[in-house]
Amino acid sequence: MTTKAPTFTQPLQSVVALEGSAATFEAHISGFPVPEVSWYRDGQVLSAATLPGVQISFSDGRAKLVIPTVTEANSGRYTVQATNGSGQATSTAELLVTAGTAPPNFAQRLQSMTARQGSQVRLDVRVTGIPTPVVKFYRDGVEIQSSPDFQILQEGDLYSLIIAEAYPEDSGTYSVNATNNVGRATSTAELLIQGEEEAVPAKKTKTIVSTAQISQTRQARIEKKTEAHFDARSLTSVEMIIEGATAQQLPHKAPPRMPPRPTSKSPTPPIIAAKAQMARQQSPSPVRQSPSPVRHVRAPTPSPVR
C-alpha cells in the first residue's frame, strides 16, 4: 500500500465551556502509515504532567482531548498535530471558559451522510452554551418531534437524532438550532437514503442493421413487388389469350356452333379492344376459292412379254 500524508477529515471545533464543567476536543485523521498525534496549548506541549487530569487518546483515526474540569486558566488555543513519514498536518480551535453567560456553540457539527434503506441512522451534535441551549432538529425546515420512529436523545452536551429504520423519503436537509438568551447557532447537513436496487427489467433486443443489409432488404422488397406486378400482368395476358382463343378457329378443332358465355363480367379492356379493331382493319378479306378437284391417274399396265 502506498504511503499517504496525514489529513483531517474532521478538524477541531472551538469549545465554550462553563467553569467547572468538562471540555472535549475531537478530530478525525487519516493517513498511512498511521500518524503520531501531539497536542499543544498556545504552542506548549500538552500532557498529563503539564495539564493534570487531561485525557488524551487516538484510536481508529479519532484524536480526542478531554479536560474533565475546566478553569478559566484553561482557556486558549488548542492544536492537534499529526505526523508520519509522508508529511504533517495540524488543526487548531479555541477553548473559552466562562463563569457567566455564553452563546450556543457547536463543539461537534452535523455531518452529511449516505445510508441504505432499512438501516438505522444517527445524527449527532455537541452544543455548549450558558445557560444550556434549547436544541431542536429540523428536516427541510419542519421541526422533528421525538417519537418511536425519530428519537431525540441528550447526554450532557451530546444531542442525537436517531432514525430507527430509514427510508428514501427520509432523505433531505437536516438542521439543528441551538438557542439561549444570549444567542443562537445552527448546523446543517444532507442525508441521503438509497433505496433497494429494483429488479432491472430485461432490455428489449435492439437489432443493429448495417447499410448493406438495409440495401439487400430494400432490393428484396422491390423484387417481390416486381414479381407480384409481373404475376398480375401474366395473369391478365393469359386471360387475354384465352379470351382471344375462343374467338379463333383452331386448325385441329371444329369451331363451336355458339361462342361460350364469358366467365368474367368485366368489360373488355379498351386497349385489347383497340388492338382487335386494328387487327381486323389490317387483315385482308378472305377470298373464297373452290377447292381444286384431285385427279387420280392410273399408271399404265405393263404389257406381257411374249
CSV table of C-alpha atoms in Angstrom, one decimal:
chain,number,residue,atom,x,y,z
A,1,MET,CA,0.0,0.0,0.0
A,2,THR,CA,1.3,3.4,-0.9
A,3,THR,CA,2.1,6.0,1.8
A,4,LYS,CA,-0.3,8.9,2.4
A,5,ALA,CA,0.4,12.1,4.3
A,6,PRO,CA,-2.0,12.9,7.3
A,7,THR,CA,-5.2,14.8,6.5
A,8,PHE,CA,-8.1,15.9,8.7
A,9,THR,CA,-11.4,14.5,7.6
A,10,GLN,CA,-12.9,16.4,10.6
A,11,PRO,CA,-11.0,19.3,12.1
A,12,LEU,CA,-11.2,20.6,15.6
A,13,GLN,CA,-14.2,22.7,16.7
A,14,SER,CA,-14.0,25.6,19.1
A,15,VAL,CA,-15.5,24.9,22.6
A,16,VAL,CA,-17.2,27.2,25.0
A,17,ALA,CA,-17.4,25.7,28.5
A,18,LEU,CA,-18.7,26.8,31.8
A,19,GLU,CA,-16.1,26.8,34.6
A,20,GLY,CA,-16.2,23.5,36.4
A,21,SER,CA,-17.6,21.6,33.5
A,22,ALA,CA,-15.9,19.3,31.0
A,23,ALA,CA,-14.5,20.4,27.7
A,24,THR,CA,-13.8,18.0,24.8
A,25,PHE,CA,-11.8,18.4,21.6
A,26,GLU,CA,-12.0,15.8,18.9
A,27,ALA,CA,-10.7,15.5,15.3
A,28,HIS,CA,-10.7,12.7,12.7
A,29,ILE,CA,-7.4,12.0,10.9
A,30,SER,CA,-6.4,9.7,8.0
A,31,GLY,CA,-3.0,8.8,6.7
A,32,PHE,CA,-0.6,5.9,6.1
A,33,PRO,CA,1.4,4.8,8.0
A,34,VAL,CA,-0.8,5.7,11.0
A,35,PRO,CA,0.3,9.1,12.1
A,36,GLU,CA,1.6,10.1,15.5
A,37,VAL,CA,-0.5,12.7,17.3
A,38,SER,CA,0.6,15.5,19.6
A,39,TRP,CA,-1.5,18.2,21.4
A,40,TYR,CA,-0.5,21.8,22.1
A,41,ARG,CA,-2.0,24.8,24.0
A,42,ASP,CA,-0.7,28.1,22.9
A,43,GLY,CA,2.3,26.4,21.4
A,44,GLN,CA,3.1,24.4,24.5
A,45,VAL,CA,3.0,20.6,24.5
A,46,LEU,CA,0.2,19.1,26.5
A,47,SER,CA,0.5,16.0,28.6
A,48,ALA,CA,-0.7,14.6,32.0
A,49,ALA,CA,2.3,16.3,33.5
A,50,THR,CA,1.7,19.8,32.1
A,51,LEU,CA,-2.1,19.6,32.5
A,52,PRO,CA,-3.2,17.4,35.4
A,53,GLY,CA,-6.3,15.3,34.7
A,54,VAL,CA,-6.2,15.7,30.9
A,55,GLN,CA,-7.2,12.7,28.9
A,56,ILE,CA,-5.6,12.2,25.5
A,57,SER,CA,-6.4,9.3,23.1
A,58,PHE,CA,-6.0,8.3,19.5
A,59,SER,CA,-7.8,5.3,18.1
A,60,ASP,CA,-9.3,4.4,14.7
A,61,GLY,CA,-8.4,7.8,13.3
A,62,ARG,CA,-10.1,9.7,16.1
A,63,ALA,CA,-7.9,12.0,18.2
A,64,LYS,CA,-9.5,13.2,21.4
A,65,LEU,CA,-8.5,15.5,24.3
A,66,VAL,CA,-10.8,15.8,27.3
A,67,ILE,CA,-10.4,18.2,30.3
A,68,PRO,CA,-12.8,16.8,33.0
A,69,THR,CA,-13.0,20.1,34.9
A,70,VAL,CA,-12.0,23.3,33.3
A,71,THR,CA,-11.0,26.6,34.9
A,72,GLU,CA,-10.6,30.0,33.4
A,73,ALA,CA,-6.8,29.2,33.2
A,74,ASN,CA,-7.5,26.5,30.7
A,75,SER,CA,-8.8,29.0,28.1
A,76,GLY,CA,-6.6,29.3,25.0
A,77,ARG,CA,-5.8,27.9,21.5
A,78,TYR,CA,-5.6,24.2,21.3
A,79,THR,CA,-3.8,22.5,18.4
A,80,VAL,CA,-3.5,18.8,17.4
A,81,GLN,CA,-0.7,17.8,15.1
A,82,ALA,CA,-0.5,14.5,13.1
A,83,THR,CA,2.8,13.3,11.6
A,84,ASN,CA,4.1,10.3,9.6
A,85,GLY,CA,6.9,9.6,7.2
A,86,SER,CA,4.9,11.2,4.3
A,87,GLY,CA,4.1,14.6,5.9
A,88,GLN,CA,2.4,16.6,8.7
A,89,ALA,CA,-1.0,18.3,9.3
A,90,THR,CA,-2.4,20.4,12.1
A,91,SER,CA,-5.8,21.7,13.3
A,92,THR,CA,-6.4,24.5,15.8
A,93,ALA,CA,-9.5,25.6,17.8
A,94,GLU,CA,-10.4,27.9,20.7
A,95,LEU,CA,-11.4,26.9,24.3
A,96,LEU,CA,-13.4,29.7,26.1
A,97,VAL,CA,-14.1,29.1,29.8
A,98,THR,CA,-16.5,31.5,31.3
A,99,ALA,CA,-18.3,31.9,34.6
A,100,GLY,CA,-21.0,34.0,33.1
A,101,THR,CA,-23.2,33.5,30.1
A,102,ALA,CA,-22.1,32.2,26.7
A,103,PRO,CA,-24.0,31.9,23.4
A,104,PRO,CA,-24.6,28.5,21.9
A,105,ASN,CA,-21.7,26.9,20.1
A,106,PHE,CA,-21.3,23.6,18.2
A,107,ALA,CA,-18.3,21.6,19.5
A,108,GLN,CA,-19.4,18.9,17.0
A,109,ARG,CA,-21.5,19.9,14.0
A,110,LEU,CA,-23.8,17.7,11.9
A,111,GLN,CA,-22.1,15.6,9.2
A,112,SER,CA,-23.7,14.8,5.8
A,113,MET,CA,-24.0,11.1,5.2
A,114,THR,CA,-25.5,8.4,3.0
A,115,ALA,CA,-27.2,5.3,4.3
A,116,ARG,CA,-29.0,2.2,2.9
A,117,GLN,CA,-32.8,1.8,3.1
A,118,GLY,CA,-33.8,-0.1,6.3
A,119,SER,CA,-30.7,0.8,8.3
A,120,GLN,CA,-30.5,2.9,11.5
A,121,VAL,CA,-29.3,6.5,11.1
A,122,ARG,CA,-27.8,8.6,13.8
A,123,LEU,CA,-27.1,12.3,13.6
A,124,ASP,CA,-25.0,13.7,16.4
A,125,VAL,CA,-24.1,17.2,17.5
A,126,ARG,CA,-22.3,18.7,20.6
A,127,VAL,CA,-23.6,22.0,21.8
A,128,THR,CA,-22.3,24.2,24.5
A,129,GLY,CA,-23.6,27.5,25.9
A,130,ILE,CA,-24.5,29.3,29.2
A,131,PRO,CA,-27.3,28.9,30.0
A,132,THR,CA,-27.8,25.5,28.5
A,133,PRO,CA,-29.2,26.0,25.0
A,134,VAL,CA,-32.5,24.6,23.8
A,135,VAL,CA,-31.8,22.3,20.9
A,136,LYS,CA,-34.2,21.3,18.1
A,137,PHE,CA,-33.9,19.2,15.0
A,138,TYR,CA,-35.5,20.0,11.6
A,139,ARG,CA,-35.9,18.3,8.3
A,140,ASP,CA,-36.4,20.6,5.3
A,141,GLY,CA,-37.4,23.4,7.7
A,142,VAL,CA,-40.0,21.3,9.6
A,143,GLU,CA,-39.4,20.6,13.3
A,144,ILE,CA,-39.0,16.9,14.2
A,145,GLN,CA,-40.8,15.7,17.3
A,146,SER,CA,-39.4,12.8,19.3
A,147,SER,CA,-41.3,9.6,18.5
A,148,PRO,CA,-40.6,5.8,18.2
A,149,ASP,CA,-39.5,6.5,14.6
A,150,PHE,CA,-37.5,9.6,15.3
A,151,GLN,CA,-35.8,9.6,18.7
A,152,ILE,CA,-34.1,12.7,20.1
A,153,LEU,CA,-31.6,11.9,22.9
A,154,GLN,CA,-29.4,14.1,25.1
A,155,GLU,CA,-26.3,13.0,27.1
A,156,GLY,CA,-24.6,16.1,28.5
A,157,ASP,CA,-23.6,18.3,25.6
A,158,LEU,CA,-24.3,15.5,23.1
A,159,TYR,CA,-27.6,15.7,21.2
A,160,SER,CA,-28.6,12.9,18.9
A,161,LEU,CA,-31.4,12.2,16.4
A,162,ILE,CA,-31.9,8.5,15.7
A,163,ILE,CA,-34.0,7.2,12.8
A,164,ALA,CA,-34.8,3.7,13.8
A,165,GLU,CA,-35.4,2.5,10.2
A,166,ALA,CA,-34.6,4.9,7.4
A,167,TYR,CA,-36.5,5.1,4.0
A,168,PRO,CA,-35.8,7.1,0.9
A,169,GLU,CA,-38.5,9.6,1.9
A,170,ASP,CA,-36.4,10.4,5.0
A,171,SER,CA,-33.7,12.0,2.7
A,172,GLY,CA,-33.4,15.7,2.9
A,173,THR,CA,-31.7,18.7,4.5
A,174,TYR,CA,-31.4,18.2,8.3
A,175,SER,CA,-30.5,21.1,10.6
A,176,VAL,CA,-30.0,21.7,14.4
A,177,ASN,CA,-30.9,25.0,16.0
A,178,ALA,CA,-29.4,25.8,19.5
A,179,THR,CA,-30.8,28.8,21.3
A,180,ASN,CA,-30.4,30.5,24.6
A,181,ASN,CA,-31.0,34.0,25.9
A,182,VAL,CA,-27.5,35.1,24.7
A,183,GLY,CA,-27.6,33.9,21.1
A,184,ARG,CA,-28.4,31.2,18.5
A,185,ALA,CA,-26.4,28.8,16.4
A,186,THR,CA,-27.3,26.5,13.5
A,187,SER,CA,-25.7,23.4,11.9
A,188,THR,CA,-26.9,21.9,8.7
A,189,ALA,CA,-26.1,18.7,6.7
A,190,GLU,CA,-27.6,16.5,4.0
A,191,LEU,CA,-28.9,13.0,4.5
A,192,LEU,CA,-29.4,10.6,1.5
A,193,ILE,CA,-31.2,7.3,1.9
A,194,GLN,CA,-30.6,4.9,-1.0
A,195,GLY,CA,-33.5,2.6,-1.9
A,196,GLU,CA,-33.1,-1.1,-2.6
A,197,GLU,CA,-31.9,-2.0,-6.0
A,198,GLU,CA,-35.0,-2.7,-8.0
A,199,ALA,CA,-35.1,-5.6,-10.5
A,200,VAL,CA,-33.9,-4.3,-13.8
A,201,PRO,CA,-36.4,-5.3,-16.5
A,202,ALA,CA,-35.0,-7.2,-19.4
A,203,LYS,CA,-33.9,-4.9,-22.1
A,204,LYS,CA,-35.6,-5.2,-25.4
A,205,THR,CA,-33.3,-6.7,-28.0
A,206,LYS,CA,-32.3,-4.0,-30.4
A,207,THR,CA,-31.1,-5.3,-33.8
A,208,ILE,CA,-28.5,-3.1,-35.5
A,209,VAL,CA,-28.8,-3.4,-39.3
A,210,SER,CA,-25.9,-2.4,-41.4
A,211,THR,CA,-26.2,-0.3,-44.6
A,212,ALA,CA,-25.6,-3.3,-46.8
A,213,GLN,CA,-28.3,-5.3,-45.0
A,214,ILE,CA,-30.7,-2.4,-45.4
A,215,SER,CA,-29.9,-2.3,-49.2
A,216,GLN,CA,-30.4,-6.0,-49.5
A,217,THR,CA,-33.7,-5.8,-47.7
A,218,ARG,CA,-35.0,-3.0,-49.9
A,219,GLN,CA,-33.8,-4.9,-53.0
A,220,ALA,CA,-35.7,-8.0,-51.8
A,221,ARG,CA,-38.8,-5.9,-51.3
A,222,ILE,CA,-38.5,-4.4,-54.7
A,223,GLU,CA,-38.1,-7.8,-56.3
A,224,LYS,CA,-41.1,-9.1,-54.5
A,225,LYS,CA,-43.2,-6.1,-55.7
A,226,THR,CA,-41.9,-6.6,-59.3
A,227,GLU,CA,-42.7,-10.3,-59.2
A,228,ALA,CA,-46.2,-9.6,-57.9
A,229,HIS,CA,-46.6,-7.0,-60.7
A,230,PHE,CA,-45.4,-9.4,-63.4
A,231,ASP,CA,-47.6,-12.1,-62.0
A,232,ALA,CA,-50.6,-9.8,-62.3
A,233,ARG,CA,-49.7,-8.9,-65.8
A,234,SER,CA,-49.0,-12.5,-66.8
A,235,LEU,CA,-52.4,-13.4,-65.4
A,236,THR,CA,-54.0,-10.7,-67.5
A,237,SER,CA,-52.1,-11.9,-70.6
A,238,VAL,CA,-53.3,-15.4,-70.0
A,239,GLU,CA,-56.8,-14.2,-69.7
A,240,MET,CA,-56.4,-12.2,-72.9
A,241,ILE,CA,-55.0,-15.3,-74.8
A,242,ILE,CA,-57.8,-17.5,-73.6
A,243,GLU,CA,-60.4,-14.9,-74.5
A,244,GLY,CA,-58.8,-14.4,-77.9
A,245,ALA,CA,-58.6,-18.2,-78.4
A,246,THR,CA,-62.3,-18.6,-78.0
A,247,ALA,CA,-62.9,-16.3,-81.0
A,248,GLN,CA,-60.5,-18.1,-83.4
A,249,GLN,CA,-60.9,-21.4,-85.3
A,250,LEU,CA,-58.1,-23.7,-84.4
A,251,PRO,CA,-57.0,-25.9,-87.3
A,252,HIS,CA,-57.4,-29.1,-85.4
A,253,LYS,CA,-60.7,-28.3,-83.8
A,254,ALA,CA,-64.0,-27.6,-85.3
A,255,PRO,CA,-65.3,-24.2,-84.3
A,256,PRO,CA,-68.2,-24.3,-81.8
A,257,ARG,CA,-71.6,-23.6,-83.0
A,258,MET,CA,-72.2,-20.9,-80.5
A,259,PRO,CA,-69.5,-18.9,-78.6
A,260,PRO,CA,-69.3,-19.7,-74.9
A,261,ARG,CA,-70.5,-17.1,-72.4
A,262,PRO,CA,-67.7,-15.0,-70.9
A,263,THR,CA,-66.9,-16.0,-67.4
A,264,SER,CA,-65.9,-12.6,-66.4
A,265,LYS,CA,-68.4,-9.8,-66.1
A,266,SER,CA,-65.8,-7.1,-66.5
A,267,PRO,CA,-65.9,-5.4,-69.9
A,268,THR,CA,-63.1,-5.9,-72.4
A,269,PRO,CA,-60.2,-3.6,-71.6
A,270,PRO,CA,-60.1,-0.7,-74.1
A,271,ILE,CA,-56.5,-1.4,-75.1
A,272,ILE,CA,-57.4,-5.0,-76.1
A,273,ALA,CA,-60.5,-3.8,-78.0
A,274,ALA,CA,-58.4,-1.3,-79.9
A,275,LYS,CA,-55.8,-3.9,-80.8
A,276,ALA,CA,-58.5,-6.3,-82.0
A,277,GLN,CA,-60.1,-3.5,-84.1
A,278,MET,CA,-56.8,-2.6,-85.7
A,279,ALA,CA,-56.1,-6.3,-86.5
A,280,ARG,CA,-59.5,-6.6,-88.3
A,281,GLN,CA,-58.8,-3.5,-90.3
A,282,GLN,CA,-55.3,-4.6,-91.4
A,283,SER,CA,-56.1,-8.3,-92.2
A,284,PRO,CA,-57.2,-8.8,-95.9
A,285,SER,CA,-60.7,-10.1,-96.6
A,286,PRO,CA,-60.6,-13.8,-97.1
A,287,VAL,CA,-61.3,-14.9,-100.8
A,288,ARG,CA,-63.4,-18.0,-101.2
A,289,GLN,CA,-61.9,-20.4,-103.6
A,290,SER,CA,-63.4,-23.6,-104.7
A,291,PRO,CA,-61.3,-26.5,-103.8
A,292,SER,CA,-59.4,-28.0,-106.8
A,293,PRO,CA,-60.5,-31.5,-107.6
A,294,VAL,CA,-57.9,-34.1,-107.1
A,295,ARG,CA,-57.4,-36.3,-110.2
A,296,HIS,CA,-56.4,-39.9,-109.7
A,297,VAL,CA,-54.2,-41.1,-112.5
A,298,ARG,CA,-53.6,-44.8,-113.1
A,299,ALA,CA,-50.3,-46.0,-114.1
A,300,PRO,CA,-50.2,-47.9,-117.5
A,301,THR,CA,-50.5,-51.6,-117.1
A,302,PRO,CA,-47.3,-53.2,-118.4
A,303,SER,CA,-47.8,-55.4,-121.5
A,304,PRO,CA,-46.8,-59.0,-121.0
A,305,VAL,CA,-43.7,-60.2,-122.8
A,306,ARG,CA,-44.2,-62.7,-125.4
